[in-house]
Short mmCIF file of C-alpha atoms in Angstrom, two decimals:
data_model
loop_
_atom_site.label_atom_id
_atom_site.label_comp_id
_atom_site.label_asym_id
_atom_site.label_seq_id
_atom_site.Cartn_x
_atom_site.Cartn_y
_atom_site.Cartn_z
CA MET A 241 -24.82 -13.03 6.64
CA GLN A 242 -23.57 -11.60 9.47
CA PHE A 243 -20.53 -9.20 10.08
CA TYR A 244 -18.13 -8.57 13.40
CA SER A 245 -16.18 -6.18 14.05
CA ASP A 246 -14.23 -4.47 16.80
CA GLY A 247 -16.43 -1.02 16.62
CA TRP A 248 -14.08 0.82 14.32
CA GLY A 249 -15.65 4.01 12.41
CA ALA A 250 -15.32 2.87 8.58
CA THR A 251 -16.61 -0.80 9.56
CA GLU A 252 -20.02 0.86 10.95
CA ARG A 253 -20.68 3.60 7.76
CA HIS A 254 -20.45 1.53 5.05
CA ILE A 255 -21.95 -1.97 6.89
CA PRO A 256 -25.73 -2.06 8.03
CA PRO A 257 -26.67 -2.42 11.45
CA VAL A 258 -28.71 -4.92 10.94
CA PHE A 259 -25.93 -7.43 9.63
CA HIS A 260 -22.76 -5.86 11.68
CA THR A 261 -22.16 -6.79 15.42
CA ALA A 262 -19.55 -4.47 16.91
CA GLY A 263 -17.29 -5.80 20.27
CA LYS A 264 -14.17 -7.30 20.96
CA ARG A 265 -15.32 -10.64 22.15
CA THR A 266 -16.62 -12.18 19.06
CA THR A 267 -13.45 -10.07 17.07
CA GLN A 268 -11.06 -12.14 19.49
CA LYS A 269 -13.07 -15.42 18.84
CA ILE A 270 -12.21 -14.90 15.02
CA GLU A 271 -9.39 -13.38 15.46
CA ARG A 272 -7.74 -16.81 17.36
CA ASN A 273 -9.54 -19.18 14.86
CA HIS A 274 -7.48 -17.58 12.17
CA LEU A 275 -4.11 -17.39 14.19
CA THR A 276 -4.78 -20.93 14.59
CA LEU A 277 -5.04 -22.05 11.22
CA ARG A 278 -2.01 -19.84 10.47
CA THR A 279 -1.05 -21.75 12.85
CA ARG A 280 -1.10 -25.41 11.71
CA ILE A 281 -0.51 -24.53 8.22
CA LYS A 282 2.32 -22.58 8.55
CA ARG A 283 3.90 -25.69 6.33
CA LEU A 284 3.06 -24.12 3.53
CA ALA A 285 4.02 -20.83 4.05
CA ARG A 286 7.64 -21.32 4.32
CA LYS A 287 9.52 -24.91 3.66
CA THR A 288 12.70 -23.58 5.47
CA ILE A 289 11.22 -23.54 8.80
CA CYS A 290 8.84 -25.61 8.74
CA PHE A 291 7.92 -28.02 6.27
CA SER A 292 6.48 -32.27 5.71
CA LYS A 293 8.70 -34.86 4.35
CA SER A 294 5.68 -36.43 2.71
CA ILE A 295 3.07 -34.57 0.39
CA VAL A 296 0.10 -36.65 2.12
CA MET A 297 0.43 -33.87 5.59
CA PRO A 298 -0.06 -30.56 3.96
CA ASN A 299 -3.20 -32.50 3.05
CA LEU A 300 -3.95 -33.75 6.38
CA GLU A 301 -2.94 -30.38 7.42
CA ILE A 302 -5.81 -28.31 5.88
CA ALA A 303 -8.37 -30.49 6.06
CA LEU A 304 -8.29 -30.57 10.02
CA GLY A 305 -7.27 -27.18 9.83
CA LEU A 306 -10.59 -26.26 8.52
CA LYS A 307 -12.90 -28.29 10.35
#
């Protein structure tokens, strides 16, 4: 298993160098995926901002977000 971080000192102290890759490029890609997933499934967080009128839609959003 490989771990990616931005080079924070605590991460480097607790994860062996064999499993750890430090760098902004990989961290940005991972954070971008997290942001996309949070944006697409925000209908699950607050009903007043973005909500579904049917039961099927949240399940489809989760399936699309996890692909």
